[in-house]
Coordinates of C-alpha atoms and ligand atoms in Angstrom, one line a residue:
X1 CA 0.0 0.0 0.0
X2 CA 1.4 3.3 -1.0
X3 CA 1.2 6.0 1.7
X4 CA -1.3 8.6 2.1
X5 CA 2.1 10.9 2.5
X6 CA 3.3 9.4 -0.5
X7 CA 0.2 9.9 -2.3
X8 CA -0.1 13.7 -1.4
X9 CA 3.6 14.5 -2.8
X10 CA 3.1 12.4 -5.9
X11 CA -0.3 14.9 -6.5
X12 CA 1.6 17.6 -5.6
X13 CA 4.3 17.0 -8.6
X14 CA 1.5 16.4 -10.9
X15 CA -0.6 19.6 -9.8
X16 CA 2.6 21.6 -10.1
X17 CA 3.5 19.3 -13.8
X18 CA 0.0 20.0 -15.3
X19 CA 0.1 23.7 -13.9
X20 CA 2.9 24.2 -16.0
X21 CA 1.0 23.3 -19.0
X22 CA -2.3 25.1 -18.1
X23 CA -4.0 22.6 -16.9
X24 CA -6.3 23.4 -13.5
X25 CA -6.1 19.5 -12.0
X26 CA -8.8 20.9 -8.8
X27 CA -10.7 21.8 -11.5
X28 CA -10.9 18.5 -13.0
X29 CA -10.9 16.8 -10.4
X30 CA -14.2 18.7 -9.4
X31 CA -15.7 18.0 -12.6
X32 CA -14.7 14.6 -13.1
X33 CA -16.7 13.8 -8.8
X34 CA -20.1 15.3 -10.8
X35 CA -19.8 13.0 -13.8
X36 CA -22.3 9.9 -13.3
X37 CA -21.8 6.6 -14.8
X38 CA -25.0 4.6 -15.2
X39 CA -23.5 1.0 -13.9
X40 CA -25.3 -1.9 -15.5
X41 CA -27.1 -4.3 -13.3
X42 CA -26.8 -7.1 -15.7
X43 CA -23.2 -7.9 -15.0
X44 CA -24.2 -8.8 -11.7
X45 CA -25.9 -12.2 -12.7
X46 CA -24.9 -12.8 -16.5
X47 CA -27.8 -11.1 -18.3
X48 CA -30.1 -13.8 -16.1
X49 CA -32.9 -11.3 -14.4
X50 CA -35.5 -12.9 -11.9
X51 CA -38.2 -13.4 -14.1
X52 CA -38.9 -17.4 -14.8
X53 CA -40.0 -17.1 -18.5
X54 CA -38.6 -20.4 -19.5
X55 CA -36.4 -18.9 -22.3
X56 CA -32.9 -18.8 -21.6
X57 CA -30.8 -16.0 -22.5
X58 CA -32.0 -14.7 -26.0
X59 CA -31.5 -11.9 -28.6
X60 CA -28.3 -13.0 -29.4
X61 CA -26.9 -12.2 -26.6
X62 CA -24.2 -14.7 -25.0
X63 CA -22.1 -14.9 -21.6
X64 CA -19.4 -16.7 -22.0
X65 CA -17.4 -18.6 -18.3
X66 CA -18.9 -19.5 -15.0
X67 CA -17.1 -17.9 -12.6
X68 CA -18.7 -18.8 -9.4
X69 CA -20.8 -16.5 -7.0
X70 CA -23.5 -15.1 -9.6
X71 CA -26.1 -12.9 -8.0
X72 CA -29.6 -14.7 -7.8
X73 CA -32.0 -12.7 -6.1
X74 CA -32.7 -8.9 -5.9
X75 CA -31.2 -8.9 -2.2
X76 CA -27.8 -10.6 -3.5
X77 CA -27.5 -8.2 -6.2
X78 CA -28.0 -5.2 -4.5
X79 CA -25.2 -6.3 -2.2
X80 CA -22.9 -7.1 -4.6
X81 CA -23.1 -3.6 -6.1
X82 CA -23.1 -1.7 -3.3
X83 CA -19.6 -3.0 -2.9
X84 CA -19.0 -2.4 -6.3
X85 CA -20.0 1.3 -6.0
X86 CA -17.8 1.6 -2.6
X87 CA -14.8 0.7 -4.7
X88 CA -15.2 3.4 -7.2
X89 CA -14.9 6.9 -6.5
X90 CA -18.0 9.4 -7.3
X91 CA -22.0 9.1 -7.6
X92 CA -23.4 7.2 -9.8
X93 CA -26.8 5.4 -11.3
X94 CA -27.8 2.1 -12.0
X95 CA -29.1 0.8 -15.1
X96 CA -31.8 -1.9 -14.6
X97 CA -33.9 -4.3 -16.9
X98 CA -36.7 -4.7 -16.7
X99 CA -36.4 -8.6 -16.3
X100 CA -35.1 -7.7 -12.9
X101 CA -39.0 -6.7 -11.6
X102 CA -39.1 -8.2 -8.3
X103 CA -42.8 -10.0 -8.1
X104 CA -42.8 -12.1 -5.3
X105 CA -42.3 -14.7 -6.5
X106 CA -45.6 -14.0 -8.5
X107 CA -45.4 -14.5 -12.4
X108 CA -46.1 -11.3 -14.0
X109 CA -46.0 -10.9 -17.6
X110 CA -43.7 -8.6 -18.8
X111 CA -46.9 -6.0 -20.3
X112 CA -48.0 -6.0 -17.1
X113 CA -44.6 -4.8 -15.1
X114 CA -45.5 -1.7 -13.1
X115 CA -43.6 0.6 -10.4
X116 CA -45.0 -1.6 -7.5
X117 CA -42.4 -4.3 -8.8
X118 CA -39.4 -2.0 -8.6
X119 CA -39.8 -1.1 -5.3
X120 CA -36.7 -2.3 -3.5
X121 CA -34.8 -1.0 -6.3
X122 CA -36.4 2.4 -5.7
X123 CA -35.9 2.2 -1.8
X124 CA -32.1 1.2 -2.3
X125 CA -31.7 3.9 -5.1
X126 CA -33.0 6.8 -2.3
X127 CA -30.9 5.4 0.7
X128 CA -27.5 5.1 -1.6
X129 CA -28.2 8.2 -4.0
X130 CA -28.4 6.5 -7.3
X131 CA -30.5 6.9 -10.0
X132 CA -32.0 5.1 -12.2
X133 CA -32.3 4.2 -15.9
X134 CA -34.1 1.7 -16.9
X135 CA -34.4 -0.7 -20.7
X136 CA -37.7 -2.7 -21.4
X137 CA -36.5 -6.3 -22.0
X138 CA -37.2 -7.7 -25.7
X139 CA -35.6 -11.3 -25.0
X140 CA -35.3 -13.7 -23.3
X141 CA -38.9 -15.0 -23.5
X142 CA -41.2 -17.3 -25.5
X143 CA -42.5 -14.3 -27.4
X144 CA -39.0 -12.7 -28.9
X145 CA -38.3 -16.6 -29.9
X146 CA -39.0 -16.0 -33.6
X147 CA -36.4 -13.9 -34.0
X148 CA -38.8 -10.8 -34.0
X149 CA -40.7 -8.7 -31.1
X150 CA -41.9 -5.2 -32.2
X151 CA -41.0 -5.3 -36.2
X152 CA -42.7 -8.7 -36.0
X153 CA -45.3 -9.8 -38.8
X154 CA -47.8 -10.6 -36.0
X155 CA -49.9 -8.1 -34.6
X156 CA -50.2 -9.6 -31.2
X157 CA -46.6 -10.3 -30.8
X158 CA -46.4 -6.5 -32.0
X159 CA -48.9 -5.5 -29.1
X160 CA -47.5 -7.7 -26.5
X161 CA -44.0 -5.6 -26.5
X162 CA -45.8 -2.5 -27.1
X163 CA -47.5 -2.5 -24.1
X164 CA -44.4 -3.6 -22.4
X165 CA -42.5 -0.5 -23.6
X166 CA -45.3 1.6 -22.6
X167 CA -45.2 -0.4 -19.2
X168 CA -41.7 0.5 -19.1
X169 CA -41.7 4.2 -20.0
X170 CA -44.1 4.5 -17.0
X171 CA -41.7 2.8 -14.8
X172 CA -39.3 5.2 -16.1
X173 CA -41.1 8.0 -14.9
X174 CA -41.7 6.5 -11.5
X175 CA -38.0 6.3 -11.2
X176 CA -37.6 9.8 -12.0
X177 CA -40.1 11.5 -10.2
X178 CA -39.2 9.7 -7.2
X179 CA -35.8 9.9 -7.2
X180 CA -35.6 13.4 -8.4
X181 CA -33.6 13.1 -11.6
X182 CA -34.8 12.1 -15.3
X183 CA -34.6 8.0 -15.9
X184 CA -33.1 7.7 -19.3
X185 CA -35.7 4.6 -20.9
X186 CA -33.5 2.8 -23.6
X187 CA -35.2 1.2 -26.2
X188 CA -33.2 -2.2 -27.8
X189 CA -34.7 -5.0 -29.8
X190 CA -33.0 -8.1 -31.0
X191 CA -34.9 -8.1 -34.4
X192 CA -33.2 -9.4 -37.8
X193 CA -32.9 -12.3 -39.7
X194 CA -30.4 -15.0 -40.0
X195 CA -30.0 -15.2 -43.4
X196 CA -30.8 -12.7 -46.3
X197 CA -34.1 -11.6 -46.2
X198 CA -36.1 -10.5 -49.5
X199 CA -38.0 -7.8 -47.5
X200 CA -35.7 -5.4 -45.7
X201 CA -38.3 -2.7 -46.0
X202 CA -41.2 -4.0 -44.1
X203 CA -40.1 -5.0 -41.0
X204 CA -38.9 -1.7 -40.7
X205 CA -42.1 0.1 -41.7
X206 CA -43.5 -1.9 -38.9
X207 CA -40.9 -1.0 -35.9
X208 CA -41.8 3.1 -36.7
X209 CA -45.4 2.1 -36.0
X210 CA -44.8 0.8 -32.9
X211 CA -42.1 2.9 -31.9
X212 CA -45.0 5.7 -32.5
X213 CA -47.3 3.6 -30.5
X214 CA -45.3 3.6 -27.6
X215 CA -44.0 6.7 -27.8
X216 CA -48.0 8.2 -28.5
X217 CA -48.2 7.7 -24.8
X218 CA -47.8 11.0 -22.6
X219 CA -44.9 11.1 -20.5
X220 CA -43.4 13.8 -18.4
X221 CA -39.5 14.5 -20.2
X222 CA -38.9 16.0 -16.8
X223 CA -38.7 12.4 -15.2
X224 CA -38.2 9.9 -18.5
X225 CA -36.2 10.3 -20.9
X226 CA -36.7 8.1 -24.2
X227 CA -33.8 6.4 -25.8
X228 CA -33.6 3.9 -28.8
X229 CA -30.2 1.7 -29.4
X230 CA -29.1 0.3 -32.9
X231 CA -27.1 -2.4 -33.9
X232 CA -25.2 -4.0 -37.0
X233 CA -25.6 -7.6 -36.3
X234 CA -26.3 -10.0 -33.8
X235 CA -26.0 -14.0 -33.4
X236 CA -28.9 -15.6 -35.3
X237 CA -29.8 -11.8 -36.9
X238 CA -26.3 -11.9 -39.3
X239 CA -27.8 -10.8 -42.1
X240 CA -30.1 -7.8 -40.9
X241 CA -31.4 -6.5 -38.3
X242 CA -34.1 -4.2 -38.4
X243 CA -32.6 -1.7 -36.1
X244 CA -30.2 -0.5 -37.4
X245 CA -28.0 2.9 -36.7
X246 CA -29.8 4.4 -40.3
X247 CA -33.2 3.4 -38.8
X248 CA -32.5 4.9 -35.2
X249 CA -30.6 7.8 -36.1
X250 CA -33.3 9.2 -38.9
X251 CA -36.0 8.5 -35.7
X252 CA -34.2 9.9 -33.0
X253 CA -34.0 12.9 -34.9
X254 CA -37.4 13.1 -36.3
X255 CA -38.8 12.4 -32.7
X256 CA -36.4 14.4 -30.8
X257 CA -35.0 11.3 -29.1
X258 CA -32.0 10.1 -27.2
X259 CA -29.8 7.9 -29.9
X260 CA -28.3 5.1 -27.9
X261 CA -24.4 4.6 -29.1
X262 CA -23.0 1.5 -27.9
X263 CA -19.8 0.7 -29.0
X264 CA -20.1 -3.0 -29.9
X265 CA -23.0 -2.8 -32.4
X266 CA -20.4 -1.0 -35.2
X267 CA -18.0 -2.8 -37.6
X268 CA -15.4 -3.7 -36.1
X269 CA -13.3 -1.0 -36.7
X270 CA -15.5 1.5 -36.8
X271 CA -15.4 3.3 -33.4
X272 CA -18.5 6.0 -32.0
X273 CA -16.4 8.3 -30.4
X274 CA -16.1 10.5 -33.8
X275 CA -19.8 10.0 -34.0
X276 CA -20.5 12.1 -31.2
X277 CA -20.0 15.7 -33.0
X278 CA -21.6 14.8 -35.7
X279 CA -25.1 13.5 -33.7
X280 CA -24.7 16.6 -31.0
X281 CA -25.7 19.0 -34.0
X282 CA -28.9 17.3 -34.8
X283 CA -29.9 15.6 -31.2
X284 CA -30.2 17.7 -28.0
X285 CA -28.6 14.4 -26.2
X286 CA -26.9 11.1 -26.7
X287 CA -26.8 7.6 -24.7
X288 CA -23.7 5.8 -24.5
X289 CA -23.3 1.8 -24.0
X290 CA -19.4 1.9 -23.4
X291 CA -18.8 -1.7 -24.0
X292 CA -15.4 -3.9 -26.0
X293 CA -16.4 -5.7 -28.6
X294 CA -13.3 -8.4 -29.4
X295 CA -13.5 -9.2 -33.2
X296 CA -17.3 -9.2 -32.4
X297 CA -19.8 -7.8 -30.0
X298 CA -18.6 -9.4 -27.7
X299 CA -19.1 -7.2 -24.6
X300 CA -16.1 -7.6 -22.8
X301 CA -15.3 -5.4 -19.7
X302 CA -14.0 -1.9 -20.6
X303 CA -10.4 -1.2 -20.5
X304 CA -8.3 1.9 -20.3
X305 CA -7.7 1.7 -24.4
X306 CA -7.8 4.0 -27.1
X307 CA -11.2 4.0 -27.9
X308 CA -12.3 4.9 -24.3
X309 CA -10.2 7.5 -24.5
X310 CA -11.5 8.9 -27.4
X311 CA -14.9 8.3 -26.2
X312 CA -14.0 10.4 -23.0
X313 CA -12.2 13.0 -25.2
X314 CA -14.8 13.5 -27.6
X315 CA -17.3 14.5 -24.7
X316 CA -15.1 16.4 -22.7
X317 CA -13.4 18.5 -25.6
X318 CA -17.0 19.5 -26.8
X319 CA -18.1 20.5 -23.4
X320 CA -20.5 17.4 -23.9
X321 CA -20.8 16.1 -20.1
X322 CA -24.3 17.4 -19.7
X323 CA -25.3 16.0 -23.3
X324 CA -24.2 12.8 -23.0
X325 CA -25.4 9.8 -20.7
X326 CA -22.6 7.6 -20.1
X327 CA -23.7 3.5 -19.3
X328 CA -21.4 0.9 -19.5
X329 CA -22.9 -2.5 -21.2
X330 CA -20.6 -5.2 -21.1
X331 CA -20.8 -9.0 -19.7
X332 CA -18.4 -10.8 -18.6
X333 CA -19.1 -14.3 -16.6
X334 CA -15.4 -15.8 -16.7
X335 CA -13.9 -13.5 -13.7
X336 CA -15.6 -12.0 -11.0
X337 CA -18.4 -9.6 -11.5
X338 CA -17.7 -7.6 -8.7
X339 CA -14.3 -6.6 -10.3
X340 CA -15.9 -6.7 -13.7
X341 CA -17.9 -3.7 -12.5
X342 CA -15.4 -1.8 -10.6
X343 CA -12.5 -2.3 -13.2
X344 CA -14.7 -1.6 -16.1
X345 CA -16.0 1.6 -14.4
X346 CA -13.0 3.2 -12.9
X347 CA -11.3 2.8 -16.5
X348 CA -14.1 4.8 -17.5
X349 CA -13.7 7.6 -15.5
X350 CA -9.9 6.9 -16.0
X351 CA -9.9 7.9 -19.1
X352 CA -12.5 11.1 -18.3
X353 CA -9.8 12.3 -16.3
X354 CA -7.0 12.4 -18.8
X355 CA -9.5 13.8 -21.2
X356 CA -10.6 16.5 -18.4
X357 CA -6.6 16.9 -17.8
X358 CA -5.9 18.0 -21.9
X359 CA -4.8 21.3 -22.4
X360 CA -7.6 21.6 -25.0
X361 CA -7.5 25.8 -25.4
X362 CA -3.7 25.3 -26.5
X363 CA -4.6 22.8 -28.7
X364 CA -7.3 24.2 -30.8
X365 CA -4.6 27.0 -31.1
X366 CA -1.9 25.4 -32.4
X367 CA -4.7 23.3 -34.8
X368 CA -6.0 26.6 -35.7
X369 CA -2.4 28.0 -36.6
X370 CA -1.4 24.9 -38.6
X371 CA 0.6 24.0 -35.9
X372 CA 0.2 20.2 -36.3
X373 CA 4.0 19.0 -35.4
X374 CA 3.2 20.8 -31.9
X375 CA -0.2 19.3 -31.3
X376 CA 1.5 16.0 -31.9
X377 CA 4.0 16.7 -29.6
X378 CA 1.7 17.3 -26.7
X379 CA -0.8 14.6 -27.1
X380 CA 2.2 12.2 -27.3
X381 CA 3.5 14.2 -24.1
X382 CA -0.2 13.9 -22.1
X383 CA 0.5 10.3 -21.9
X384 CA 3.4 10.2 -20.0
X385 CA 2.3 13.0 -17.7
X386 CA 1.4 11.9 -14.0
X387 CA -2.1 11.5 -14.6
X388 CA -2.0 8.4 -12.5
X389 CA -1.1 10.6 -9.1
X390 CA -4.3 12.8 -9.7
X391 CA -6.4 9.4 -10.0
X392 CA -4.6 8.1 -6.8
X393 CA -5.2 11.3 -5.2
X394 CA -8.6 11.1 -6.6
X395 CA -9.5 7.9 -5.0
X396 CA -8.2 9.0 -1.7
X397 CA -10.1 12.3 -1.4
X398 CA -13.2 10.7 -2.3
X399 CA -12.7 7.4 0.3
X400 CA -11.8 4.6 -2.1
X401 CA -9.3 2.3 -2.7
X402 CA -5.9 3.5 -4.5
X403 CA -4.8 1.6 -7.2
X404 CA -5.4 -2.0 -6.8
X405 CA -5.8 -2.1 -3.3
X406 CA -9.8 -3.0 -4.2
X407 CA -8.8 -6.2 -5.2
X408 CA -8.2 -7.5 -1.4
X409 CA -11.4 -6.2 -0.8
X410 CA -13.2 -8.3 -3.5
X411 CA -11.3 -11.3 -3.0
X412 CA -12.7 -11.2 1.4
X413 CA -15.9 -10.5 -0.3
X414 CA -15.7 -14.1 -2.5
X415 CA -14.4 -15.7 0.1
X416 CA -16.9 -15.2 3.0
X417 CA -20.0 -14.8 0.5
X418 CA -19.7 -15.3 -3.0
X419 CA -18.2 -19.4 -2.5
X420 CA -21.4 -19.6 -0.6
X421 CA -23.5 -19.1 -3.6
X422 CA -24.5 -23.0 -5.7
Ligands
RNT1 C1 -27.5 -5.8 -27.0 C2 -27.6 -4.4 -26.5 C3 -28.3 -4.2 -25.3 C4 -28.1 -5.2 -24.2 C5 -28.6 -4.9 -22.9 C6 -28.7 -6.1 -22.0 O1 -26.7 -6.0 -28.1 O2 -26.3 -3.9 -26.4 O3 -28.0 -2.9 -24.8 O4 -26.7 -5.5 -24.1 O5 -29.9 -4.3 -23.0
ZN2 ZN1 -26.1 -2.0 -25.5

């Protein structure tokens, strides 16, 4: 364990390092401890929910290992975040499924979800501070089987998941209203086809109808804030997918919606942090899914990489923080969750940091003067700056763990209660 002493003098050298450059570290550091990360319940328990539909894990989506000590109730997986959020420095939400309703054992169907089934989630969202988003869940259940939920051919299959959405959007704004802060609703569906389809139009014609549907329904913006998220491909929907970015950008914009960004649904080396400019001049705010696709979506934890980093830069250099809801979206069942979450989240607001810790004024200026040798002189310099000390300071100012000293914690925390999980 490095010393609190030794931690002060090593912030000390990089205030005084990044002074020198122009760069206010208090200041960033002040902006960086008002920057919330919607953390993504689904980690917690491998996409699994508490719902007994009889489906198993659908839409394409696949978790991969089976490390031991998965959550299984609402109880356990509140626990297991809230030492996830203790180990990461700041405030920040929770992103919840709607498969996560808590019924009493009860089986409700999911067109039928209302508040009075999230009400742990909203009791332990008061007492800790966090708020909530929230995504209707299109999988995972006998009726998103064929490959097709609201751009399906069959109007009560069509009807079933509107009236979920709806249900949803309402929960939304329960969340909001009673937590004080707008819930941002995301909007993803699994639709596509396997193989290539004669009809690409259709299918498509049909989603904007019930997008409209659900969206017909009056909800306050002040509380719920609508989302919808696209993809390129999925397992089992290869060849199309209805969805896609060209389907959900031209609606977001036409309906003054949240786009939903999430980095694995791209080509694989396509990346959406230069997408961010472009969709600020046409959307009044953005959603990220910060996720790591590996040759595929394959939602692996996020890492301290290039990408976040541009992600981060992108957002900070366009004075973006209050535009831009940042969730993470990643599953990873081969190590332990608990780190899954707290590694994948403190990279996040790793990289926020160096992108908060740019000196971006003298970098537009030598852009603008043609400068370019110079501006690639400094960003190659930024990296090797002591960014590192102002994180470590970071984490001790705000109560958490420096450096890897979470990982004891996590490893107690398997030991005494995860190896009691079958
Ligand atoms: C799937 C989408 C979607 C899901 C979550 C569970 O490709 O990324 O956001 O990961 O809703
Ligand atoms: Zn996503």
């Amino acid at each position: 364990m490095i010393s609190e002493k030794a931690i002060k003098a090593q912030y000390e050298y990089a205030r005084e390092s990044y002074a020198a450059l122009g760069v206010d570290t208090e200041a960033a550091l002040s902006t960086l401890a008002n920057i919330p990360i919607s953390i993504h319940c689904w980690q917690g328990d491998d996409v699994g929910g508490f719902e007994d539909t009889g489906s198993a894990l659908g839409g394409g989506l696949a978790t991969t290992g089976n490390y031991p000590g998965k959550a299984r109730t609402g109880d356990e997986l509140r626990q297991d975040l809230d030492l996830a959020y203790g180990l990461i420095p700041g405030k920040h939400r929770l992103n919840l499924h709607a498969m996560y309703a808590e019924t009493g054992g009860k089986p409700v169907p999911r067109n039928e979800i209302g508040p009075e089934h999230f009400s742990n989630w909203v009791a332990w969202a008061k007492e800790n501070d966090h708020g909530l988003d929230f995504n209707p869940s299109l999988f995972s259940h006998p009726l998103a089987e064929s490959g097709f939920t609201l751009s399906s051919h069959d109007q009560s299959i069509r009807e079933f998941w509107i009236q979920h959405c709806i249900a949803c959007r309402k929960i939304g704004e329960y969340f909001g209203k009673t937590l004080g802060n707008p819930c941002v609703t995301n909007i993803w569906i699994p639709d596509g086809y396997k193989d290539i389809p004669v009809d690409r139009l259709s299918p498509r014609e049909r989603l904007i109808d019930s997008l409209d549907a659900i969206l017909a329904v009056d909800i306050d913006p002040r509380y719920n804030l609508d989302a919808v998220e696209s993809k390129l491909f999925g397992i089992g929907s290869e060849s199309y997918v209805t969805g896609s970015h060209e389907f959900y950008m031209g609606y977001a914009i036409t309906r003054g919606l949240l786009l939903c960004l999430d980095a694995g649904h791209f080509h694989p080396t396509e990346t959406i942090a230069d997408k961010i400019s472009s969709l600020l001049l046409y959307l009044d705010e953005l959603l990220l899914h910060v996720s790591r696709g590996v040759r595929w979506d394959s939602d692996h934890v996020v890492i301290y990489n290039d990408d976040l980093m541009a992600i981060a830069q992108e957002i900070v250099r366009n004075q973006a923080l209050n535009r831009v809801h940042i969730g993470l979206d990643y599953f990873d069942a081969s190590i332990n969750r608990i780190a899954a979450w707290t590694i994948g989240t403190r990279s996040m607001l790793q990289a926020l940091l160096f992108a908060l810790l740019e000196p971006i004024d003298q970098l537009r200026a030598y852009e603008m003067a043609g400068d370019f040798t110079q501006r690639l002189a400094t960003f190659e310099h930024l990296k090797g700056m002591p960014w590192q000390a102002v994180w470590d300071y970071y984490c001790l100012s705000q109560g958490v763990p420096v450096g890897m000293d979470y990982m004891p914690i996590i490893k107690a925390y398997e030991r005494a209660e995860l190896s009691q999980r079958e």
